[in-house]
CSV table of C-alpha atoms and ligand atoms in Angstrom, one decimal:
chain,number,residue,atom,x,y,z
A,220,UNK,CA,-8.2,-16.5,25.3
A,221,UNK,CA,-10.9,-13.9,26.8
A,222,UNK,CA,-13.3,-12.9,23.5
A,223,UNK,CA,-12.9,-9.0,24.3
A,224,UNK,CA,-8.8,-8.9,23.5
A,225,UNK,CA,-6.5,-10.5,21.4
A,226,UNK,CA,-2.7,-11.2,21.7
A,227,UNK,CA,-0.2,-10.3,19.4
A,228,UNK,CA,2.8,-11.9,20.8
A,229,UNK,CA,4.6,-13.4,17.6
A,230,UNK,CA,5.3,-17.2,19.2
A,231,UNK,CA,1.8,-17.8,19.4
A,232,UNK,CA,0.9,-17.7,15.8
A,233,UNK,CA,3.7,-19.5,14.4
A,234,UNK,CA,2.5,-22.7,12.1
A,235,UNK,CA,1.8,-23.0,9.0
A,236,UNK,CA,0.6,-20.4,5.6
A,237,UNK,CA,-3.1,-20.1,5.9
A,238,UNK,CA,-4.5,-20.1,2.7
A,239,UNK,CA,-4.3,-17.0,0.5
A,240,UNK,CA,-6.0,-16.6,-2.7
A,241,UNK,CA,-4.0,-14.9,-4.8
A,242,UNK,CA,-6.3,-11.2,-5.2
A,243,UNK,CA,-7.9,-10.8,-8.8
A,244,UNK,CA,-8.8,-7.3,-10.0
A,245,UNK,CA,-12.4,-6.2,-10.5
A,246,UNK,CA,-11.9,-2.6,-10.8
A,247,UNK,CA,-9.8,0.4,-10.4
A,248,UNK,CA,-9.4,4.3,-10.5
A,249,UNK,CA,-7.6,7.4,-10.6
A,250,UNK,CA,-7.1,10.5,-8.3
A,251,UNK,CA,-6.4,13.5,-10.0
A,252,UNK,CA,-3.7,16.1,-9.0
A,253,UNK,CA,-6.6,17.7,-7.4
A,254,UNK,CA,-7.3,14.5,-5.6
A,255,UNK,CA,-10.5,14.4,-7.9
A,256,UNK,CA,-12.1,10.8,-8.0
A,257,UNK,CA,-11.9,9.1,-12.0
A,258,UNK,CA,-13.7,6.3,-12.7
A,259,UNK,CA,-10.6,5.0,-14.9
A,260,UNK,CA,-6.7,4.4,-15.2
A,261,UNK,CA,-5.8,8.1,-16.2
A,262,UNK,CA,-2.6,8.1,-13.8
A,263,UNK,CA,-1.7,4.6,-13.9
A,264,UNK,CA,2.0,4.9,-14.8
A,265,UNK,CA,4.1,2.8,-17.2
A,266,UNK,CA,7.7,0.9,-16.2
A,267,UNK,CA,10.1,2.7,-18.6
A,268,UNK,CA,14.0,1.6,-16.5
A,269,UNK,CA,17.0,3.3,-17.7
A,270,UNK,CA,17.8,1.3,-21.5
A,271,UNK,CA,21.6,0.2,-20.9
A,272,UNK,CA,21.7,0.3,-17.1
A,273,UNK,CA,22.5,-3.2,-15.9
A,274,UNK,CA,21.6,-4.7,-13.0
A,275,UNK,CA,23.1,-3.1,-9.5
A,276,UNK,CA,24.6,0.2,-12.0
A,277,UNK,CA,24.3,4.0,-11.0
A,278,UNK,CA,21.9,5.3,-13.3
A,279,UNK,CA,23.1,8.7,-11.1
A,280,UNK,CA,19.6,10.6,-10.2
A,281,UNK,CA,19.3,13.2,-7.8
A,282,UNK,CA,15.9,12.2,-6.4
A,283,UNK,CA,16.2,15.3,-4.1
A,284,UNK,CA,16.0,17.5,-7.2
A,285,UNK,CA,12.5,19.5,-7.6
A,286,UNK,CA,11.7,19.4,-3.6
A,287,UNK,CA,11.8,23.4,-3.4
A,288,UNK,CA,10.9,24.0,-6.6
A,289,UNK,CA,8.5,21.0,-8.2
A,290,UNK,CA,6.7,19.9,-5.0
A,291,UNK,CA,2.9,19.6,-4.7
A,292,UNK,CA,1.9,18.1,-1.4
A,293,UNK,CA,-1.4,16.4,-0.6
A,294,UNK,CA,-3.0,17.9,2.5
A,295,UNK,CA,-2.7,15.5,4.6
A,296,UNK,CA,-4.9,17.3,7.5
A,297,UNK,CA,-7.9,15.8,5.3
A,298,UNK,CA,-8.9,12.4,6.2
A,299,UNK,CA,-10.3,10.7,3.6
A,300,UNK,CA,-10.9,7.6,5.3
A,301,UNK,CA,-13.0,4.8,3.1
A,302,UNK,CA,-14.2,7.6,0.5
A,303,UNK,CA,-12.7,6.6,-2.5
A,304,UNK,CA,-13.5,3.2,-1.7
A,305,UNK,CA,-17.0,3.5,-1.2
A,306,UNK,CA,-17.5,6.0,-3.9
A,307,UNK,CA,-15.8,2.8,-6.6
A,308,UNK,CA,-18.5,0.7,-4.1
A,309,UNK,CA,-21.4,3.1,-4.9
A,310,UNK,CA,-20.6,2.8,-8.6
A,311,UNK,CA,-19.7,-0.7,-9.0
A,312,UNK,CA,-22.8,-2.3,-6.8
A,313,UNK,CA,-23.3,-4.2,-10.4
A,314,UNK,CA,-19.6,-5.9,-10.3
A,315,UNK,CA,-20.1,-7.7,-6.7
A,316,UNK,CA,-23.8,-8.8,-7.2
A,317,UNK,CA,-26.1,-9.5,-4.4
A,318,UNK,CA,-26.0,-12.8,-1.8
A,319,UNK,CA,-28.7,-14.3,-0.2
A,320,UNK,CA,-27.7,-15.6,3.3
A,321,UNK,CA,-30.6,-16.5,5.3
A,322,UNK,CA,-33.4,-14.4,3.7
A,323,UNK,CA,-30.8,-11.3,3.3
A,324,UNK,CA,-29.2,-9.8,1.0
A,325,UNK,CA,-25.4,-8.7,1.1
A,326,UNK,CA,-25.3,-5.5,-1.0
A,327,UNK,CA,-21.8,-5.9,-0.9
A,328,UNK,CA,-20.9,-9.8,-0.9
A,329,UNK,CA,-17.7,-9.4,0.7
A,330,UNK,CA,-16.8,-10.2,4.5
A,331,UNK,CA,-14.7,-6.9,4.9
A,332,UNK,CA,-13.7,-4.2,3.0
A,333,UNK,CA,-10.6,-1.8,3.6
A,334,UNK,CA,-7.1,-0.4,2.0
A,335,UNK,CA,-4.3,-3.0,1.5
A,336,UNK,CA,-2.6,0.2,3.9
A,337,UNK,CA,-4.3,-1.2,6.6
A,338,UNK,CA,-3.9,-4.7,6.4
A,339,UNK,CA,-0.2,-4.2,6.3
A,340,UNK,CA,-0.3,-2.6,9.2
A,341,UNK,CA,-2.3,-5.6,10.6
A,342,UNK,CA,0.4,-8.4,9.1
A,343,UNK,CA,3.3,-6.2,11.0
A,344,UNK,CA,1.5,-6.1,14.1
A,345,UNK,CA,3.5,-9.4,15.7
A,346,UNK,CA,7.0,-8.0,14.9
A,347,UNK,CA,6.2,-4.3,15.4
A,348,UNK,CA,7.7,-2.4,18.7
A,349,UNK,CA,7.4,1.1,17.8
A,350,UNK,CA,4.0,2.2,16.7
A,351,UNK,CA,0.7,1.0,17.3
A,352,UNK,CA,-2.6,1.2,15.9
A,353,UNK,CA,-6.2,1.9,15.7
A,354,UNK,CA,-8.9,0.5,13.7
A,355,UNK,CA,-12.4,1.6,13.4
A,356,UNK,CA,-15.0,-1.2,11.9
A,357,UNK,CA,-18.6,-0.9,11.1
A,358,UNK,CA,-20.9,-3.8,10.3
A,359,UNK,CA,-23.3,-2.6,7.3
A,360,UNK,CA,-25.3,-5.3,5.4
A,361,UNK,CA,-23.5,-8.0,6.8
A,362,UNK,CA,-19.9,-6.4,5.6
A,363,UNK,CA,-17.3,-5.2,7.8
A,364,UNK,CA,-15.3,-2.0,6.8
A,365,UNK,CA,-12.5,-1.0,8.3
A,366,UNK,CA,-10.4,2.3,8.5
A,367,UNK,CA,-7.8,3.3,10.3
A,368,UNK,CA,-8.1,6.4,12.9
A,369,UNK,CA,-4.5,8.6,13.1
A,370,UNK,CA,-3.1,8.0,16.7
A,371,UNK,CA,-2.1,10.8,18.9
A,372,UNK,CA,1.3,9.5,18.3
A,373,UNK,CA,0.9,9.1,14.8
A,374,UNK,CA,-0.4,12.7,14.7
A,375,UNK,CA,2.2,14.6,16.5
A,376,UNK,CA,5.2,12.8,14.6
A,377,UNK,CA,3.4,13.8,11.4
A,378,UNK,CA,3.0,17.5,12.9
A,379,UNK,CA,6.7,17.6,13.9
A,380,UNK,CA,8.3,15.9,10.6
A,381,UNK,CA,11.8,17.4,10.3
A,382,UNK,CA,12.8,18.6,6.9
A,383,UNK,CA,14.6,16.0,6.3
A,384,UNK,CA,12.1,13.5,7.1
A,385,UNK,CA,10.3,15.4,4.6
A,386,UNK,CA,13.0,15.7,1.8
A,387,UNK,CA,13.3,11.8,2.2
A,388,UNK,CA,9.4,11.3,1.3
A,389,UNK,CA,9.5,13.3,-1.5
A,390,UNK,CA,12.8,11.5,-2.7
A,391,UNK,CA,10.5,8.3,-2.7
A,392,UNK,CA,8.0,10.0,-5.4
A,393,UNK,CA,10.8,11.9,-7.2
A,394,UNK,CA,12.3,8.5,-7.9
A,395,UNK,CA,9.1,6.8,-9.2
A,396,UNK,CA,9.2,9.9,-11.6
A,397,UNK,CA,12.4,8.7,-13.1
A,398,UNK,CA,11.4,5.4,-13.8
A,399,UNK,CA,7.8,5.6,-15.1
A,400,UNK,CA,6.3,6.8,-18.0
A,401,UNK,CA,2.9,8.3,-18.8
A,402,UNK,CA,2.4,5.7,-21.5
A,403,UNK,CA,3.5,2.3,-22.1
A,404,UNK,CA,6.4,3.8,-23.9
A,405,UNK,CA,9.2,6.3,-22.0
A,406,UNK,CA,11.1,8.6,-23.7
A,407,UNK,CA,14.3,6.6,-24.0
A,408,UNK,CA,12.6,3.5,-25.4
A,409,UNK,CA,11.0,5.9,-28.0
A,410,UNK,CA,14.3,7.1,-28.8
A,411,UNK,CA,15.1,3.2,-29.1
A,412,UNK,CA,12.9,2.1,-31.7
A,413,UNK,CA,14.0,5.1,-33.8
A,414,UNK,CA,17.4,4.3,-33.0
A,415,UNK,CA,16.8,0.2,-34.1
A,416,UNK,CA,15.1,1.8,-37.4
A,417,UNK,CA,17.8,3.9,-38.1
A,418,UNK,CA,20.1,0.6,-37.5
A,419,UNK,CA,22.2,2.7,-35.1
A,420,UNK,CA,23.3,1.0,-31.6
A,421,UNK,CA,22.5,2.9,-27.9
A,422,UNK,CA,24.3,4.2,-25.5
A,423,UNK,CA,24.2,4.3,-22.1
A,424,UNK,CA,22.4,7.7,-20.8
A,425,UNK,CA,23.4,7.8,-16.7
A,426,UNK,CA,21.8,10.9,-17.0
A,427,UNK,CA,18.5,10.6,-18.6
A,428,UNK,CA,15.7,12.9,-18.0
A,429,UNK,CA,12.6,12.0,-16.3
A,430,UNK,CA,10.2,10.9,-18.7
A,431,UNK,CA,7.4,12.7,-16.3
A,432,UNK,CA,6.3,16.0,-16.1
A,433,UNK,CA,9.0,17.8,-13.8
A,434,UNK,CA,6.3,18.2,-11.1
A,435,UNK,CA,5.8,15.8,-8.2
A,436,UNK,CA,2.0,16.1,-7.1
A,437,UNK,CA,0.9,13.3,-4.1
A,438,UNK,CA,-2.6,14.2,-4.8
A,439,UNK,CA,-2.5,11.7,-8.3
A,440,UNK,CA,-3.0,8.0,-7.7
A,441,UNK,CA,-3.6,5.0,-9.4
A,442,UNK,CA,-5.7,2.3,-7.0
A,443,UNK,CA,-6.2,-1.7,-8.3
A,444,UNK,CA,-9.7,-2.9,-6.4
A,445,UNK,CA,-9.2,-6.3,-5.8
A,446,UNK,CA,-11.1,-9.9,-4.6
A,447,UNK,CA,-9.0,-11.9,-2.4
A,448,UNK,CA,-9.4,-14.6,0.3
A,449,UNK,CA,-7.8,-15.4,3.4
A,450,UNK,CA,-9.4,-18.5,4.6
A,451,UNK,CA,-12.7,-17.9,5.2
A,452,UNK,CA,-12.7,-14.5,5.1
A,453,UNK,CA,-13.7,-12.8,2.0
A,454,UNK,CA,-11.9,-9.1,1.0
A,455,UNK,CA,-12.8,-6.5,-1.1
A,456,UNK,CA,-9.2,-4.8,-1.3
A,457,UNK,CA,-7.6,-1.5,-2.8
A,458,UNK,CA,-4.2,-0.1,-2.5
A,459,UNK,CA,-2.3,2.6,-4.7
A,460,UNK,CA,-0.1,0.8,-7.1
A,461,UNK,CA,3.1,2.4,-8.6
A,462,UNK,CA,3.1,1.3,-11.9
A,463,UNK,CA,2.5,-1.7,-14.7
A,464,UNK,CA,5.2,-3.5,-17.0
A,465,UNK,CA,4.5,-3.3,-20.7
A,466,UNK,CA,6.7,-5.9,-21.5
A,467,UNK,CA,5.6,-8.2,-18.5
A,468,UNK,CA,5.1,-11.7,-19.4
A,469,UNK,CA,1.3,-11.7,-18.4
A,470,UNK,CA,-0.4,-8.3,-19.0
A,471,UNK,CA,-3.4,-9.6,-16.6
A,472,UNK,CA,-3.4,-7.5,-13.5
A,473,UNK,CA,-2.2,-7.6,-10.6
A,474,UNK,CA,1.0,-9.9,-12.2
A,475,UNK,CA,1.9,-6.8,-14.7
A,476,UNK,CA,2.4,-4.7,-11.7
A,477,UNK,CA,5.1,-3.2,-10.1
A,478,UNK,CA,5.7,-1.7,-6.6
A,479,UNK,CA,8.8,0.9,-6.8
A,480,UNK,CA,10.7,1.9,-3.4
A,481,UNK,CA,13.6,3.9,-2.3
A,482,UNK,CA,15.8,3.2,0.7
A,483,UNK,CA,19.3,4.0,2.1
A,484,UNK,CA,22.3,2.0,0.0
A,485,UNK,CA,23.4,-0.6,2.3
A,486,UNK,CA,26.9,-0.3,3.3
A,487,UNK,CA,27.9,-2.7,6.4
A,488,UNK,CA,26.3,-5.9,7.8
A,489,UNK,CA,24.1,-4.3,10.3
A,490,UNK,CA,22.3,-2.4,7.9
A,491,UNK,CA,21.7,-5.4,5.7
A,492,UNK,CA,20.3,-7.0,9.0
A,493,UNK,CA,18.4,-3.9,9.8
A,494,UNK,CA,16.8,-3.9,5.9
A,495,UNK,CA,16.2,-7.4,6.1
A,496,UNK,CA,14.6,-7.8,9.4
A,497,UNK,CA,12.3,-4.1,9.0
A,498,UNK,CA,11.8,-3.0,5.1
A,499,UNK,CA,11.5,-6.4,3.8
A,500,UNK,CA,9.3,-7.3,6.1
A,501,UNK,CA,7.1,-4.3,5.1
A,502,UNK,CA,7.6,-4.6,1.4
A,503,UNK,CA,6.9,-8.2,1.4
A,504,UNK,CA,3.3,-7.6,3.4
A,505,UNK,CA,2.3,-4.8,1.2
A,506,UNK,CA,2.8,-6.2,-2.1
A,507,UNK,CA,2.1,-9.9,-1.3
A,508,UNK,CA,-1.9,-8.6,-0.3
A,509,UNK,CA,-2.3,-7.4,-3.6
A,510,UNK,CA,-0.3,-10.1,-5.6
A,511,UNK,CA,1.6,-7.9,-7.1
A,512,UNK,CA,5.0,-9.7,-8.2
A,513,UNK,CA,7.8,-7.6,-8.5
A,514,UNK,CA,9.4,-5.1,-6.4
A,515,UNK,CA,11.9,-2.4,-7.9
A,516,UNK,CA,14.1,-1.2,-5.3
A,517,UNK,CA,16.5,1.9,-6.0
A,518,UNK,CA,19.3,2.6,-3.5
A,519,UNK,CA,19.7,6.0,-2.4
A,520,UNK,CA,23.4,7.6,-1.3
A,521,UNK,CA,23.6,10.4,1.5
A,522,UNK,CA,24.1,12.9,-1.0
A,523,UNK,CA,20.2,12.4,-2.8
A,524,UNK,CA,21.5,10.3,-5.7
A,525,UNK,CA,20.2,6.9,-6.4
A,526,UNK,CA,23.3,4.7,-6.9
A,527,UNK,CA,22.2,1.2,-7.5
A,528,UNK,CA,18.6,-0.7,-8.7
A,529,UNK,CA,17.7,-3.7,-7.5
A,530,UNK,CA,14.5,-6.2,-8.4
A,531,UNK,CA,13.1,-8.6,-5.8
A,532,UNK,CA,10.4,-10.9,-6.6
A,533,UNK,CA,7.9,-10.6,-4.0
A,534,UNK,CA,7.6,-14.6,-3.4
A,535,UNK,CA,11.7,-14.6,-3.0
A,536,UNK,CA,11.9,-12.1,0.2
A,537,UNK,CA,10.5,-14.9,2.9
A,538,UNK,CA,13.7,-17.2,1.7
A,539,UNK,CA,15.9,-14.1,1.5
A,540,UNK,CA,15.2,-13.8,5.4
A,541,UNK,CA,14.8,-16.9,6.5
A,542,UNK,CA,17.1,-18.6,9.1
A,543,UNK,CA,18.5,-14.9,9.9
A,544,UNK,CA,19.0,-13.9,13.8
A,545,UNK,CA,15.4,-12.2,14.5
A,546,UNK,CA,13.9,-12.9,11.3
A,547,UNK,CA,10.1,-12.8,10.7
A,548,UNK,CA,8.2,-15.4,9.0
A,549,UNK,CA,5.1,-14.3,6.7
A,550,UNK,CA,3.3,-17.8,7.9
A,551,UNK,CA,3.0,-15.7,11.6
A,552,UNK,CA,1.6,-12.0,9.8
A,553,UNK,CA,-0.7,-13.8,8.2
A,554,UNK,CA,-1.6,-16.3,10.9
A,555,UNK,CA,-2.5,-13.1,12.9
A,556,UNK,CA,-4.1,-11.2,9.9
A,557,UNK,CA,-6.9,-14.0,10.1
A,558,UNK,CA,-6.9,-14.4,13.8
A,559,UNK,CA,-7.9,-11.0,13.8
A,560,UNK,CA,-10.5,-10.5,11.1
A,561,UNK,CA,-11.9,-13.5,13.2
A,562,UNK,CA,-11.8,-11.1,16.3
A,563,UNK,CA,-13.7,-8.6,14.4
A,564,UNK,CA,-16.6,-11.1,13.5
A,565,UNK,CA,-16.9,-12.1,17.0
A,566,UNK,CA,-16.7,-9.0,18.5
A,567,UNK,CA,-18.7,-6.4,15.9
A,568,UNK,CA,-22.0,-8.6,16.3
A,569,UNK,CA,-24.1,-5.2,15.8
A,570,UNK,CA,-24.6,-4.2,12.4
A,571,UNK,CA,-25.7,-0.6,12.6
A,572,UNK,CA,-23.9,1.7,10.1
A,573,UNK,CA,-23.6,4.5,12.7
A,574,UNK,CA,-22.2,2.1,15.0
A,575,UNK,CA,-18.1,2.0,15.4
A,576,UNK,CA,-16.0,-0.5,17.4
A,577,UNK,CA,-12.6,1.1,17.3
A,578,UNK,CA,-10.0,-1.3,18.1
A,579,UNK,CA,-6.7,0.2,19.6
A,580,UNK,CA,-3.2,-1.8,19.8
A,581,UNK,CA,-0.1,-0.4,21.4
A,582,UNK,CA,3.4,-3.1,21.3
A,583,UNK,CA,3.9,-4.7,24.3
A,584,UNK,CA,0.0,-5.1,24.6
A,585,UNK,CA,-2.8,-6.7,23.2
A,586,UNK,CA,-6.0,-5.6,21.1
A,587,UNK,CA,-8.5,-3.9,23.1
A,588,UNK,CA,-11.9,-2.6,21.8
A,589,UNK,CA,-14.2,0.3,22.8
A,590,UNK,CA,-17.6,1.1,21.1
A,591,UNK,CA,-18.5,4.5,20.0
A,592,UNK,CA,-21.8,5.7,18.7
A,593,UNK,CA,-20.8,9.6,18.4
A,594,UNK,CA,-21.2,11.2,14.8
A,595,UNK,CA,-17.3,11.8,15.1
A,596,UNK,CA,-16.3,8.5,14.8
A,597,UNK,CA,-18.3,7.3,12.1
A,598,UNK,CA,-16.6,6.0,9.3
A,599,UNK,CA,-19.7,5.2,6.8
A,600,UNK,CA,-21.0,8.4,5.0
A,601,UNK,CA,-24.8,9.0,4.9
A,602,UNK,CA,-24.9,9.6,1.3
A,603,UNK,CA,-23.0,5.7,1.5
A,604,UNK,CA,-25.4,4.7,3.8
A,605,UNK,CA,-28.5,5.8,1.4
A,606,UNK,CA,-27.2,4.3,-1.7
A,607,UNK,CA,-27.3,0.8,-0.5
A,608,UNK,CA,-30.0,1.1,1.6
B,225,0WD,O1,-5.0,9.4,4.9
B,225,0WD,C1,-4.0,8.7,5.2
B,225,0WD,N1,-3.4,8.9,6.3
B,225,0WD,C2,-3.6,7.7,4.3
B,225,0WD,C3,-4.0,7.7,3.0
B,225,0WD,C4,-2.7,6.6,4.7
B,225,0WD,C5,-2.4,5.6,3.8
B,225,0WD,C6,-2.9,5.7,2.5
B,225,0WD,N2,-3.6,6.8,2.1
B,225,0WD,C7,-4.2,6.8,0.8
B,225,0WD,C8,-3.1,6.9,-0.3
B,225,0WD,O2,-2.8,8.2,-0.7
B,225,0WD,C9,-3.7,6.1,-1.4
B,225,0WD,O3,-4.4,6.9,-2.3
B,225,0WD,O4,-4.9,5.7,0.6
B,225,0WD,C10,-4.7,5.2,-0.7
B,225,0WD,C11,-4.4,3.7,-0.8
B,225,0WD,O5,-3.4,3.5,0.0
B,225,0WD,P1,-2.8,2.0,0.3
B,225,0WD,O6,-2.3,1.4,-1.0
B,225,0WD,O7,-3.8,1.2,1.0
B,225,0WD,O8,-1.7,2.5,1.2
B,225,0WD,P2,-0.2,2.0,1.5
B,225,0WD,O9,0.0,0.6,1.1
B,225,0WD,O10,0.0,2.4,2.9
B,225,0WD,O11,0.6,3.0,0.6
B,225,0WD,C12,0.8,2.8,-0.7
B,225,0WD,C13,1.3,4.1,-1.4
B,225,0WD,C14,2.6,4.6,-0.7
B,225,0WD,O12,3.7,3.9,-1.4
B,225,0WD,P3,5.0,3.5,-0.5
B,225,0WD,O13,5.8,2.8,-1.5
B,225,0WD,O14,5.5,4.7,0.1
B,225,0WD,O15,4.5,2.5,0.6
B,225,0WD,O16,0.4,5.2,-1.2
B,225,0WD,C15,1.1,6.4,-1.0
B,225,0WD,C16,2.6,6.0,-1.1
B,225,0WD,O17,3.0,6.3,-2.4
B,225,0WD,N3,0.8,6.9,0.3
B,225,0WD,C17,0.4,8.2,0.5
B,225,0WD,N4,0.2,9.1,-0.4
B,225,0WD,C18,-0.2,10.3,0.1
B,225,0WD,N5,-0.5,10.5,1.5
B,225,0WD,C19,0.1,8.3,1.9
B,225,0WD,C20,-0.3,9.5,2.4
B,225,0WD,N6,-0.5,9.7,3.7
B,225,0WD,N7,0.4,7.1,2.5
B,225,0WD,C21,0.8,6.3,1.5
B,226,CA,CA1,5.9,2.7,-3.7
């Protein structure tokens, strides 16, 4: 294999699961419905399900209700990039301590940092066909960073989003409002434990209200920060988590977290194949890099209304798909993952923060590389730059 491009072809990294260390948290934060940085859990949401609904039951919601009315959309023209990242970086510098590796010191000790967004995109990569990539990495004081550059592709789709492309995404928001809480205790389970004082038994309420305020604002987020290890690469990770379980059996982060999604109610074989072989695949990825256990799934009728729930633990999905017709196996996503950040430290040998070696990927092809030095590919701000210099 030539050192300048790397193959993505699924076949070639099948073998065995490279080592994984399951992430630990060191940190978090909150973005604000103005998208203002916190240095706390302020919108870190609370699992509150529907008290009575059983397992694969309607509980009936119309997660297309708000979307003219109760709709507050992040501007998605601004790219954010590493920001928040750095900025927890910046104020954390404490947290990671120093390392002293030949003389120098790391004032990050951490071979890469990046979103868990982007490594998901990277696990994918061998079973994608549709869209590709790119990836723009600086080496700084002996850390890689990484963040992603929109594609032209990946541009115009965005730019030409039909409405209901857009009514589906907010559907995915409107149902995590349904099913979280803003504290560790929902509406209906308050209405519970003054129910079980006044002795009185609880009905079933298919058509609870929201325990959130009406409004659906994609500016708020919660991000985990988290340590992880994929063989002998070291990762500083963060990713937007949905919301924690009061009642989970550990209340140590990441294992009290939850990851909610919406998808289409399955209705024939081929779209059980189809979920299978593409959404599982994702989910698995995405919540498997952050540890997070549990996935809460809510099933989603033509007409807007969620008509079933489902929970998957995250370690079940590679044994739900395996020994299917054109299955994926996690073994191969992550087998590439670490071939790749590999790539990376062979490739980015020049640690200059202004310095960017953007990595492209297209399916069908393999992982080329071009270097850039123009201000408009930087990916490390200077006020970054200054603070651990
Ligand atoms: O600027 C951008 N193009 C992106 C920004 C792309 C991807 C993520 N982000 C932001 C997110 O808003 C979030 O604050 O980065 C942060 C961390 O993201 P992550 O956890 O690394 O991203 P990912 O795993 O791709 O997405 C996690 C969640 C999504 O949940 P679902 O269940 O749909 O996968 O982050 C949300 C979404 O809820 N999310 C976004 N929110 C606003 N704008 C976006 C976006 N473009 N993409 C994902
Ligand atoms: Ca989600």
């Amino acid at each position: 294999m030539s050192c300048s491009s790397l193959k993505t072809l699924h076949s070639l990294y099948q073998g065995s699961f490279p080592f994984y260390r399951l992430p630990s948290e060191v940190g978090h934060f909150s973005l604000d419905e103005n998208r203002q940085y916190h240095q706390d859990n302020r919108k870190l949401r609370y699992y509150s399900p529907p008290v009575g609904i059983r397992k694969k039951d309607s509980p009936g919601w119309n997660v297309m209700d708000g979307y003219e009315s109760h709709y507050v959309r992040r501007n998605e023209e601004e790219k954010e990039g590493l920001l928040h990242i750095l900025t927890w970086l910046e104020k954390n510098q404490s947290v990671l301590g120093t390392h002293v590796e030949g003389g120098s010191k790391r004032p990050i000790d951490r071979d890469f940092v990046t979103w868990r967004g982007h490594l998901t995109k990277l696990l994918c990569t061998p079973y994608e066909t549709q869209e590709g990539w790119l990836l723009a990495v600086t080496l700084f004081k002996g850390t890689f960073y990484i963040s992603e550059r929109e594609t032209e592709a990946a541009r115009k789709k965005r730019e030409e989003r039909t409405q209901e492309q857009e009514r589906l995404m907010y559907s995915g928001y409107k149902f995590e409002s349904y099913i979280c809480a803003d504290g560790p205790y929902g509406s209906d389970q308050m209405d519970i434990l003054q129910d079980n004082l006044k002795l009185r038994t609880v009905p079933d309420s298919p058509d609870r209200q929201p325990s959130q305020s009406a409004v659906v604002n994609t500016n708020e987020a919660y991000c985990s920060v988290l340590l992880a290890r994929l063989t002998s690469h070291s990762l500083l990770i963060s990713g937007e988590v949905d919301c924690t379980d009061p009642s989970a059996k550990s209340s140590i982060p990441p294992s009290s977290y939850i990851e909610l999604k919406t998808s289409a109610q399955i209705r024939n074989p081929h779209q059980q194949r189809s979920f299978n072989r593409y959404k599982l695949l994702k989910w698995w990825c995405q919540s498997f890099l952050l540890g997070i256990p549990i996935i809460v799934a809510g099933f989603r009728s033509q007409e807007g209304k969620i008509v079933s729930l489902e929970t998957f633990k995250t370690s079940d999905i590679p044994h739900l798909v395996r020994g299917e017709r054109n299955s994926w196996d996690p073994a191969v996503c992550m087998n590439f993952c670490n071939k790749f950040l590999s790539h990376i430290k062979a490739v980015v040998t020049k640690d200059d923060p202004r310095l960017v070696y953007l990595f492209a990927w297209e399916p069908g092809s393999d992982v080329t590389f071009t270097v850039h030095n123009d201000p408009e590919y930087t990916i490390l701000p200077s006020w970054y730059v200054k603070a651990m210099n």
